[in-house]
Short mmCIF file of C-alpha atoms in Angstrom, two decimals:
data_model
loop_
_atom_site.label_atom_id
_atom_site.label_comp_id
_atom_site.label_asym_id
_atom_site.label_seq_id
_atom_site.Cartn_x
_atom_site.Cartn_y
_atom_site.Cartn_z
CA MET A 1 -25.25 17.54 -0.86
CA VAL A 2 -22.88 15.50 -3.11
CA SER A 3 -19.29 15.45 -1.93
CA SER A 4 -16.99 16.42 -4.76
CA HIS A 5 -13.86 14.25 -4.92
CA LEU A 6 -13.21 10.63 -4.06
CA PHE A 7 -9.74 9.08 -3.62
CA VAL A 8 -9.59 5.46 -4.64
CA ASP A 9 -7.00 2.74 -4.11
CA ILE A 10 -7.69 -0.40 -6.19
CA GLY A 11 -5.23 -3.17 -5.25
CA ASN A 12 -4.80 -6.83 -5.98
CA SER A 13 -7.12 -8.01 -3.21
CA CYS A 14 -8.66 -4.98 -1.65
CA ILE A 15 -10.28 -1.67 -2.66
CA GLY A 16 -10.37 1.40 -0.46
CA TRP A 17 -11.56 4.94 -0.82
CA LYS A 18 -11.70 8.18 1.11
CA ILE A 19 -14.04 11.11 0.76
CA GLY A 20 -13.74 13.98 3.24
CA ASN A 21 -12.63 12.26 6.48
CA ASP A 22 -14.42 9.02 5.77
CA TYR A 23 -12.34 6.01 4.84
CA TYR A 24 -13.64 2.62 3.70
CA CYS A 25 -11.88 -0.56 2.67
CA VAL A 26 -13.21 -3.96 1.49
CA GLU A 27 -11.89 -7.08 -0.10
CA ILE A 28 -12.41 -7.13 -3.88
CA LYS A 29 -14.46 -10.27 -3.60
CA ASN A 30 -16.95 -8.50 -1.28
CA PHE A 31 -17.06 -5.19 -3.22
CA GLN A 32 -20.51 -3.79 -3.96
CA PRO A 33 -20.76 -0.81 -6.26
CA ASN A 34 -23.75 0.59 -4.33
CA ALA A 35 -21.45 1.12 -1.39
CA ILE A 36 -19.53 3.81 -3.25
CA PRO A 37 -20.49 7.29 -1.85
CA GLN A 38 -21.85 9.90 -4.18
CA HIS A 39 -19.12 11.96 -5.83
CA GLN A 40 -18.43 14.12 -8.87
CA THR A 41 -14.84 13.25 -9.66
CA SER A 42 -12.28 10.62 -8.51
CA SER A 43 -8.56 10.19 -8.38
CA ILE A 44 -7.65 6.52 -8.74
CA ALA A 45 -4.55 4.42 -8.08
CA CYS A 46 -5.01 1.03 -9.72
CA VAL A 47 -2.51 -1.84 -9.76
CA ALA A 48 -5.03 -4.57 -10.67
CA ASN A 49 -8.78 -5.17 -11.28
CA GLN A 50 -8.94 -2.30 -13.81
CA GLN A 51 -12.57 -3.16 -14.59
CA LEU A 52 -13.57 -1.57 -11.28
CA ILE A 53 -12.58 1.89 -12.52
CA ALA A 54 -15.83 2.02 -14.51
CA HIS A 55 -17.77 2.38 -11.21
CA PHE A 56 -16.28 5.73 -10.43
CA SER A 57 -17.25 9.16 -11.79
CA ASN A 58 -14.86 11.19 -13.96
CA PRO A 59 -11.83 9.16 -13.00
CA ILE A 60 -8.33 10.58 -13.11
CA ILE A 61 -5.94 7.68 -13.29
CA ILE A 62 -2.67 8.44 -11.48
CA GLN A 63 0.61 7.05 -12.91
CA PRO A 64 4.19 7.32 -11.46
CA LYS A 65 6.09 10.43 -12.64
CA ALA A 66 8.99 12.55 -11.67
CA TYR A 67 8.46 14.11 -8.29
CA THR A 68 10.30 17.02 -6.76
CA GLY A 69 12.59 15.93 -3.89
CA LEU A 70 12.87 12.31 -5.05
CA VAL A 71 15.36 10.66 -7.30
CA PHE A 72 13.97 7.25 -8.24
CA ASP A 73 16.02 4.03 -8.35
CA TYR A 74 13.47 2.43 -10.71
CA ASN A 75 12.05 2.73 -14.24
CA LEU A 76 8.92 4.80 -13.47
CA ALA A 77 7.10 2.89 -16.27
CA GLN A 78 7.53 -0.25 -14.19
CA LEU A 79 7.14 1.16 -10.67
CA GLY A 80 3.75 0.32 -9.17
CA VAL A 81 1.55 3.37 -8.55
CA ASP A 82 0.97 2.18 -5.01
CA ARG A 83 4.68 2.29 -4.34
CA PHE A 84 5.03 5.67 -6.03
CA LEU A 85 2.23 7.24 -3.96
CA GLY A 86 3.57 5.72 -0.72
CA LEU A 87 6.90 7.33 -1.45
CA VAL A 88 5.23 10.68 -2.21
CA ALA A 89 3.45 10.47 1.18
CA GLY A 90 6.65 9.58 2.92
CA ILE A 91 8.81 12.33 1.40
CA GLU A 92 6.14 14.98 2.14
CA LYS A 93 5.90 13.72 5.72
CA TYR A 94 9.66 13.44 6.31
CA PRO A 95 11.38 15.67 3.69
CA GLU A 96 14.63 15.91 5.68
CA GLN A 97 14.81 12.39 7.00
CA ASP A 98 15.72 8.98 5.73
CA PHE A 99 12.91 6.51 5.88
CA MET A 100 11.94 3.01 4.90
CA LEU A 101 8.38 2.28 3.69
CA ILE A 102 7.04 -1.24 4.05
CA ASP A 103 3.68 -2.03 2.41
CA ILE A 104 2.29 -5.31 3.60
CA GLY A 105 -0.42 -6.57 1.34
CA THR A 106 -0.84 -9.22 -1.35
CA PHE A 107 2.81 -8.57 -1.83
CA VAL A 108 5.37 -7.06 0.59
CA THR A 109 7.26 -4.12 -0.92
CA ILE A 110 10.09 -2.25 0.71
CA ASP A 111 11.22 1.17 -0.47
CA ILE A 112 13.99 3.22 1.10
CA VAL A 113 14.67 6.96 0.73
CA GLN A 114 18.09 8.17 1.84
CA HIS A 115 19.13 11.77 1.21
CA GLY A 116 16.26 12.16 -1.25
CA LYS A 117 17.25 9.17 -3.29
CA HIS A 118 14.96 6.13 -3.66
CA ILE A 119 16.51 2.74 -3.16
CA ASP A 120 14.48 -0.33 -4.18
CA GLY A 121 14.21 -2.64 -1.23
CA GLY A 122 12.55 -5.49 -3.16
CA ILE A 123 9.21 -7.20 -3.62
CA ALA A 124 8.37 -10.37 -1.67
CA PRO A 125 5.26 -12.54 -1.56
CA GLY A 126 2.65 -11.53 1.02
CA LEU A 127 1.15 -13.97 3.51
CA CYS A 128 -1.66 -15.23 1.28
CA GLN A 129 0.82 -15.75 -1.54
CA LEU A 130 3.06 -17.79 0.73
CA GLN A 131 0.28 -19.84 2.23
CA ALA A 132 -1.33 -20.62 -1.13
CA GLY A 133 1.83 -22.47 -2.07
CA LYS A 134 0.93 -25.61 -0.17
CA LYS A 135 -2.26 -27.27 1.21
CA PHE A 136 -1.97 -30.02 3.75
CA ALA A 137 -4.50 -32.74 4.25
CA GLY A 138 -4.54 -32.61 8.05
CA ASN A 139 -5.73 -29.66 10.08
CA ASP A 140 -2.77 -29.69 12.44
CA SER A 141 -0.34 -29.70 9.55
CA GLN A 142 -2.23 -26.85 7.84
CA LYS A 143 -2.19 -24.81 11.04
CA SER A 144 1.49 -25.47 11.43
CA TRP A 145 2.10 -24.29 7.86
CA GLN A 146 0.16 -21.12 8.52
CA LEU A 147 2.10 -20.48 11.69
CA GLY A 148 5.41 -21.13 9.95
CA THR A 149 4.67 -18.85 7.04
CA GLU A 150 3.50 -16.03 9.35
CA ASN A 151 6.70 -16.30 11.38
CA MET A 152 8.85 -16.45 8.31
CA LEU A 153 7.37 -13.27 6.88
CA SER A 154 7.26 -11.36 10.16
CA ASP A 155 10.93 -12.36 10.86
CA TYR A 156 11.90 -11.13 7.34
CA ILE A 157 10.25 -7.75 7.93
CA GLU A 158 11.61 -7.36 11.43
CA SER A 159 15.12 -8.12 10.29
CA ARG A 160 14.90 -5.47 7.59
CA CYS A 161 13.72 -2.99 10.14
CA LYS A 162 16.52 -3.78 12.60
CA ALA A 163 19.12 -3.28 9.89
CA PHE A 164 17.74 0.21 9.00
CA SER A 165 18.64 3.50 10.70
CA GLY A 166 15.90 6.00 10.10
CA LYS A 167 12.10 6.39 10.16
CA ILE A 168 10.06 3.23 9.46
CA LEU A 169 6.65 3.58 7.93
CA ILE A 170 4.37 0.53 7.70
CA THR A 171 1.16 0.43 5.73
CA GLY A 172 -1.06 -1.99 3.88
CA GLY A 173 -3.81 -4.39 4.87
CA GLY A 174 -1.49 -6.89 6.47
CA GLN A 175 0.32 -4.48 8.77
CA LYS A 176 -0.93 -6.24 11.87
CA LEU A 177 1.41 -9.11 10.98
CA VAL A 178 4.33 -7.26 12.67
CA ASN A 179 4.74 -5.25 15.81
CA ILE A 180 7.65 -2.92 15.27
CA LYS A 181 7.83 -0.68 18.34
CA LEU A 182 9.59 2.20 16.66
CA ALA A 183 7.61 2.06 13.45
CA GLU A 184 4.88 4.46 12.43
CA TYR A 185 1.74 2.60 11.30
CA CYS A 186 -0.32 4.31 8.58
CA GLN A 187 -3.77 3.45 7.59
CA ASN A 188 -3.33 3.84 3.78
CA LEU A 189 -0.36 5.83 2.39
CA VAL A 190 -1.66 5.29 -1.15
CA ILE A 191 -4.67 7.38 -0.31
CA THR A 192 -2.47 9.94 1.42
CA GLY A 193 -0.31 10.13 -1.71
CA LEU A 194 -3.36 10.66 -3.87
CA GLU A 195 -4.48 13.57 -1.68
CA ILE A 196 -1.07 15.16 -1.95
CA ILE A 197 -0.94 14.76 -5.73
CA ASN A 198 -4.47 16.19 -6.02
CA GLY A 199 -3.38 19.26 -3.96
CA LYS A 200 -0.35 20.02 -6.15
#
C-alpha cells in the first residue's frame, strides 16, 4: 500500500522527510532519490537546492504567509520558510506562552514570540560556516580552531538563552552543540510546521 502524503524539509546542507511516523534525514551530498518512500503527494519546505523538488510527487511548495495568532516582525517575502514553519509549530504548541526558537543548522536563527508578536532574533553563521573561514596547516592548530569556534557559538547561544524568560525550543541538525537544561529539544520543527499547515 502506498502511503499518501510526504512532508519534506530541504535545507542548505540536509534533507529530511516524514511519512506516517517515520522520519529520515540525510546530508544533501549523500542524498539518494531511491531512498524516498513511495507517496502520492508531498508538502515541501525548501530554502536551497531547489532542483531536489523534482524527485517528489505532486509537490505543494509552502511559502510564508499570514498566520492566525502571529504578528510577524519581518517582511514575509524575505522570511525563510524554515523559520516560518518553526514559528507555526511553536505558536501551536505554546499559544499562551512566550517562547524563543533557536534553529541550529548551516546558519543559526533565533526567533522570539512575545504576546503573539514575532521578534527577529537574528541570523548567525553555523558551525560549518565559522570553521570554513580558516584552515590551518598543523593538526593541533586546526583542532584548536575547531574547539574555539564550537565554544564561541555555544557561548553565544547559551547567553541568548540565559537572557530570555520563557520557553526555549531548540531544533536543527546542530542542536547537540548546546546543552541547555531548561530547553525543549525538537527533532525537526519544520516538519512539524508542515504537518500543521497541511491540517488547516
